Amino acid sequence: MSENITSQQPLKHIAFIMDGNGRWAKKRGLPRDHGHRFGVTAFETVLKHCEKLGIQTVTVYAFSTENWKRPPKEVETIMKLMDHYLAECEKKIDEYNMHICFLGDKSPFEEKRRARMERLEKLTANKPRVLNIALNYGGRDEIVRACNALIASGARNVTEADFAAALDTKGRDDPDLIVRTGGDLRISNFLLWQCAYAEFYFTDVLWPDFGPAEIDAAVEAFYKRKRRFGGV
């Protein structure tokens, strides 16, 4: 990354839409589920490089509310990979310096998986950095759940702060930069409330090929932009 980049506001939070695993595998004559396995390796590389860059919070779109429509074998592979990752995190809990948080509706998951997710959130609560994993997550679903929670609490007049406090990301900073790999130019129901003033970076690079050089390019692009937040 260029050394002469200066920040008008430091980049604290990057969110990734990790797209292209299936296409990456197909290009190589492999089953789609193989792409997700290589995608996990890319995910781990990205986390390490973001730490090196001093990024405080990383959010990844791991599985959307719409992804249940994919072939059962592919869904099963993604869930098994997630279970393996959660187990590894638990084994090496002292080596991680990230508070692992899960965004999304946990209710469809089996009890053992839910319990492990909740246990990891508690075990890592005092870690200095944050990793948000969006799992069975959809921006619209999150907003509806937040509305229902506020209605259930008896709220009648709601402020933006009240609403933000009812979201899965309550108490956490909104993303400064959202990066989507794989070439598509859309946000796919991701962080709809939180992305109001995020910068967007789209790349044709498929997620399994996304690494330090691509992160540096996204960060460099971010620092070349002027964020006005509605001002001049």
XYZ file of N, CA and C in Angstrom, residues 38-171:
402
model
N -11.715 -23.206 -0.066
C -10.640 -22.264 -0.352
C -11.014 -20.853 0.127
N -12.310 -20.583 0.160
C -12.770 -19.295 0.664
C -12.429 -19.091 2.135
N -12.431 -20.167 2.912
C -12.070 -20.079 4.331
C -10.611 -19.653 4.479
N -9.747 -20.199 3.625
C -8.331 -19.819 3.651
C -8.175 -18.332 3.356
N -8.921 -17.842 2.361
C -8.876 -16.417 2.031
C -9.364 -15.578 3.205
N -10.411 -16.027 3.857
C -10.962 -15.342 5.023
C -9.904 -15.182 6.121
N -9.177 -16.248 6.398
C -8.153 -16.197 7.443
C -7.015 -15.257 7.053
N -6.657 -15.264 5.763
C -5.614 -14.357 5.264
C -6.056 -12.904 5.402
N -7.296 -12.647 5.057
C -7.843 -11.290 5.142
C -7.832 -10.797 6.588
N -8.241 -11.649 7.530
C -8.249 -11.251 8.939
C -6.858 -10.857 9.413
N -5.868 -11.653 9.050
C -4.493 -11.369 9.475
C -3.993 -10.065 8.887
N -4.312 -9.814 7.625
C -3.817 -8.591 6.993
C -4.540 -7.365 7.549
N -5.819 -7.486 7.836
C -6.545 -6.368 8.432
C -5.971 -6.027 9.810
N -5.582 -7.043 10.556
C -4.937 -6.797 11.851
C -3.624 -6.044 11.662
N -2.851 -6.471 10.665
C -1.580 -5.812 10.354
C -1.788 -4.336 10.013
N -2.901 -4.022 9.339
C -3.204 -2.649 8.945
C -3.827 -1.834 10.084
N -4.108 -2.498 11.204
C -4.687 -1.791 12.342
C -6.183 -1.588 12.257
N -6.859 -2.401 11.438
C -8.318 -2.302 11.327
C -8.950 -2.845 12.607
N -9.781 -2.047 13.246
C -10.362 -2.419 14.532
C -11.486 -3.457 14.400
N -12.321 -3.310 13.366
C -13.479 -4.186 13.214
C -13.555 -4.732 11.786
N -13.791 -6.031 11.689
C -14.013 -6.690 10.396
C -15.366 -7.387 10.463
N -16.179 -7.171 9.433
C -17.462 -7.863 9.330
C -17.477 -8.659 8.035
N -17.917 -9.906 8.101
C -17.979 -10.741 6.896
C -19.391 -11.288 6.723
N -19.823 -11.297 5.471
C -21.145 -11.831 5.108
C -20.944 -13.305 4.790
N -21.156 -14.157 5.776
C -20.838 -15.576 5.630
C -21.985 -16.387 5.027
N -23.231 -16.045 5.404
C -24.375 -16.827 4.933
C -25.617 -15.969 5.098
N -26.318 -15.725 4.001
C -27.479 -14.838 4.052
C -28.770 -15.622 4.295
N -29.825 -14.880 4.614
C -31.129 -15.518 4.796
C -31.611 -16.160 3.493
N -31.111 -15.664 2.360
C -31.494 -16.217 1.056
C -30.644 -17.418 0.644
N -29.508 -17.611 1.296
C -28.603 -18.692 0.893
C -29.147 -20.093 1.179
N -30.213 -20.182 1.978
C -30.835 -21.484 2.217
C -31.403 -22.072 0.922
N -31.585 -21.232 -0.102
C -32.133 -21.700 -1.383
C -31.097 -22.466 -2.211
N -29.850 -22.431 -1.792
C -28.798 -23.102 -2.562
C -28.934 -24.624 -2.431
N -28.229 -25.382 -3.293
C -28.318 -26.847 -3.207
C -27.984 -27.341 -1.801
N -28.735 -28.324 -1.293
C -28.527 -28.814 0.077
C -27.081 -29.204 0.375
N -26.402 -29.810 -0.587
C -25.017 -30.217 -0.349
C -24.116 -29.011 -0.099
N -24.364 -27.937 -0.852
C -23.559 -26.728 -0.689
C -23.828 -26.089 0.678
N -25.100 -26.024 1.069
C -25.451 -25.480 2.384
C -24.798 -26.305 3.488
N -24.851 -27.631 3.341
C -24.260 -28.519 4.339
C -22.753 -28.276 4.454
N -22.092 -28.082 3.311
C -20.650 -27.820 3.325
C -20.338 -26.531 4.068
N -21.107 -25.479 3.782
C -20.880 -24.192 4.444
C -21.058 -24.332 5.950
N -22.092 -25.059 6.372
C -22.340 -25.230 7.808
C -21.232 -26.049 8.477
N -20.752 -27.070 7.781
C -19.660 -27.878 8.338
C -18.379 -27.061 8.461
N -18.117 -26.223 7.455
C -16.943 -25.358 7.511
C -17.065 -24.362 8.666
N -18.270 -23.838 8.874
C -18.485 -22.925 9.982
C -18.280 -23.635 11.315
N -18.814 -24.852 11.445
C -18.639 -25.614 12.679
C -17.157 -25.862 12.962
N -16.409 -26.199 11.912
C -14.968 -26.446 12.073
C -14.264 -25.172 12.529
N -14.633 -24.040 11.929
C -14.008 -22.772 12.297
C -14.321 -22.419 13.749
N -15.565 -22.605 14.160
C -15.952 -22.304 15.534
C -15.205 -23.194 16.522
N -15.053 -24.475 16.170
C -14.324 -25.395 17.041
C -12.859 -24.991 17.172
N -12.258 -24.578 16.049
C -10.860 -24.142 16.075
C -10.702 -22.871 16.914
N -11.647 -21.960 16.787
C -11.599 -20.730 17.592
C -11.629 -21.063 19.079
N -12.493 -22.022 19.430
C -12.631 -22.390 20.832
C -11.349 -23.048 21.363
N -10.733 -23.875 20.522
C -9.488 -24.553 20.931
C -8.356 -23.560 21.155
N -8.305 -22.531 20.281
C -7.185 -21.584 20.300
C -7.630 -20.216 20.821
N -8.533 -20.244 21.789
C -9.159 -19.011 22.248
C -8.145 -17.983 22.725
N -7.043 -18.435 23.325
C -6.035 -17.507 23.849
C -5.229 -16.841 22.740
N -5.224 -17.443 21.546
C -4.458 -16.895 20.433
C -5.235 -15.830 19.666
N -6.533 -15.775 19.864
C -7.366 -14.815 19.146
C -7.463 -13.517 19.934
N -7.378 -12.403 19.234
C -7.543 -11.114 19.909
C -8.763 -10.371 19.378
N -9.761 -11.151 18.925
C -10.970 -10.557 18.373
C -12.206 -11.023 19.145
N -13.078 -10.072 19.436
C -14.379 -10.405 20.001
C -15.256 -10.905 18.857
N -15.576 -12.181 18.860
C -16.370 -12.780 17.793
C -17.849 -12.573 18.100
N -18.534 -11.902 17.185
C -19.956 -11.610 17.340
C -20.707 -12.154 16.124
N -21.895 -12.647 16.337
C -22.694 -13.193 15.250
C -23.893 -12.293 14.977
N -24.019 -11.892 13.724
C -25.154 -11.094 13.287
C -26.138 -12.022 12.584
N -27.413 -11.802 12.792
C -28.411 -12.629 12.127
C -29.273 -13.388 13.114
N -30.250 -14.068 12.575
C -31.214 -14.832 13.365
C -30.648 -16.222 13.633
N -30.353 -16.516 14.895
C -29.761 -17.813 15.258
C -30.800 -18.925 15.387
N -32.077 -18.566 15.422
C -33.106 -19.552 15.761
C -33.170 -20.772 14.836
N -32.864 -20.660 13.516
C -32.960 -21.856 12.679
C -31.849 -22.883 12.912
N -30.792 -22.512 13.616
C -29.666 -23.418 13.792
C -29.952 -24.438 14.892
N -29.348 -25.604 14.751
C -29.511 -26.630 15.779
C -28.915 -26.136 17.097
N -29.399 -26.689 18.199
C -29.048 -26.182 19.531
C -27.539 -26.197 19.782
N -26.845 -27.245 19.354
C -25.409 -27.344 19.595
C -24.654 -26.206 18.917
N -25.032 -25.886 17.662
C -24.363 -24.806 16.928
C -24.659 -23.454 17.584
N -25.919 -23.245 17.957
C -26.298 -21.989 18.625
C -25.522 -21.808 19.920
N -25.432 -22.896 20.690
C -24.740 -22.820 21.984
C -23.263 -22.490 21.797
N -22.655 -23.060 20.775
C -21.226 -22.783 20.519
C -21.033 -21.325 20.115
N -21.935 -20.810 19.281
C -21.846 -19.416 18.864
C -21.960 -18.487 20.077
N -22.924 -18.749 20.926
C -23.135 -17.900 22.099
C -21.971 -18.016 23.082
N -21.414 -19.222 23.198
C -20.266 -19.422 24.092
C -19.048 -18.636 23.603
N -18.820 -18.668 22.287
C -17.683 -17.926 21.726
C -17.842 -16.421 21.921
N -19.061 -15.931 21.771
C -19.304 -14.501 21.996
C -18.921 -14.108 23.424
N -19.260 -14.964 24.376
C -18.951 -14.671 25.784
C -17.457 -14.822 26.072
N -16.846 -15.886 25.555
C -15.432 -16.160 25.828
C -14.501 -15.092 25.259
N -14.933 -14.459 24.166
C -14.069 -13.471 23.502
C -14.486 -12.034 23.800
N -15.422 -11.852 24.715
C -16.025 -10.532 24.941
C -15.016 -9.448 25.310
N -13.904 -9.817 25.930
C -12.933 -8.811 26.372
C -11.767 -8.630 25.407
N -11.859 -9.222 24.221
C -10.791 -9.083 23.229
C -10.812 -7.669 22.646
N -9.644 -7.153 22.219
C -9.554 -5.745 21.801
C -10.144 -5.406 20.436
N -10.196 -6.377 19.527
C -10.729 -6.116 18.200
C -12.043 -6.875 18.028
N -12.760 -6.598 16.917
C -14.089 -7.205 16.721
C -14.161 -7.909 15.373
N -14.706 -9.110 15.384
C -15.038 -9.842 14.159
C -16.529 -10.124 14.191
N -17.276 -9.488 13.291
C -18.707 -9.759 13.142
C -18.892 -10.773 12.016
N -19.529 -11.898 12.327
C -19.825 -12.909 11.315
C -21.334 -12.888 11.061
N -21.719 -12.464 9.872
C -23.140 -12.406 9.513
C -23.571 -13.782 9.011
N -24.377 -14.462 9.814
C -24.737 -15.856 9.547
C -26.254 -15.995 9.670
N -26.889 -16.483 8.603
C -28.346 -16.408 8.473
C -28.775 -14.957 8.695
N -28.102 -14.093 7.960
C -28.312 -12.658 8.112
C -28.927 -12.065 6.842
N -29.853 -11.144 7.033
C -30.393 -10.339 5.945
C -30.722 -8.969 6.510
N -30.385 -7.920 5.793
C -30.637 -6.577 6.287
C -32.106 -6.308 6.558
N -32.963 -6.765 5.652
C -34.399 -6.559 5.851
C -34.899 -7.347 7.064
N -34.425 -8.577 7.187
C -34.823 -9.404 8.330
C -34.387 -8.746 9.638
N -33.169 -8.204 9.653
C -32.671 -7.533 10.856
C -33.563 -6.347 11.223
N -33.949 -5.565 10.224
C -34.794 -4.402 10.475
C -36.171 -4.816 11.002
N -36.749 -5.877 10.414
C -38.051 -6.363 10.887
C -37.939 -6.876 12.322
N -36.856 -7.619 12.617
C -36.677 -8.120 13.987
C -36.504 -6.973 14.978
N -35.785 -5.935 14.560
C -35.598 -4.774 15.429
C -36.936 -4.080 15.692
N -37.751 -3.927 14.639
C -39.079 -3.317 14.791
C -39.943 -4.119 15.763
N -39.942 -5.437 15.604
C -40.751 -6.285 16.473
C -40.270 -6.221 17.922
N -38.939 -6.130 18.106
C -38.398 -6.020 19.461
C -38.828 -4.713 20.114
N -38.829 -3.630 19.346
C -39.251 -2.339 19.881
C -40.744 -2.330 20.197
N -41.538 -2.951 19.314
C -42.987 -3.056 19.570
C -43.237 -3.864 20.846
N -42.516 -4.973 20.979
C -42.682 -5.837 22.155
C -42.295 -5.115 23.444
N -41.350 -4.168 23.325
C -40.904 -3.433 24.514
C -41.889 -2.320 24.901
N -42.890 -2.093 24.027
C -43.881 -1.062 24.303
C -43.519 0.308 23.755
N -42.444 0.383 22.972
C -42.012 1.675 22.423
C -43.053 2.236 21.470
N -43.260 3.545 21.543
C -44.218 4.198 20.648
C -43.540 5.285 19.812
N -42.658 6.047 20.402
C -41.884 7.058 19.681
C -40.429 6.618 19.687
N -39.904 6.338 18.514
C -38.570 5.740 18.406
C -37.617 6.693 17.695
N -36.433 6.873 18.273
C -35.396 7.690 17.647
C -34.463 6.786 16.839
N -33.594 7.411 16.039
C -32.588 6.621 15.316
C -31.714 5.850 16.291
N -31.373 6.463 17.404
C -30.536 5.799 18.409
C -31.256 4.585 19.003
N -32.558 4.738 19.251
C -33.352 3.607 19.772
C -33.336 2.452 18.776
N -33.523 2.808 17.503
C -33.592 1.769 16.481
C -32.246 1.070 16.336
N -31.155 1.854 16.309
C -29.812 1.274 16.179
C -29.521 0.331 17.341
N -30.038 0.660 18.519
C -29.799 -0.163 19.702
C -30.574 -1.476 19.663
N -31.548 -1.580 18.760
C -32.332 -2.810 18.629
C -31.793 -3.723 17.524
N -30.782 -3.257 16.788
C -30.200 -4.033 15.698
C -29.177 -5.036 16.226
N -28.783 -5.977 15.379
C -27.773 -6.968 15.763
C -26.435 -6.321 16.079
N -26.173 -5.150 15.497
C -24.894 -4.462 15.651
C -24.910 -3.441 16.774
N -25.868 -3.516 17.655
C -26.001 -2.518 18.727
C -24.670 -2.322 19.466
N -24.340 -1.054 19.677
C -23.131 -0.729 20.418
C -21.857 -0.783 19.599
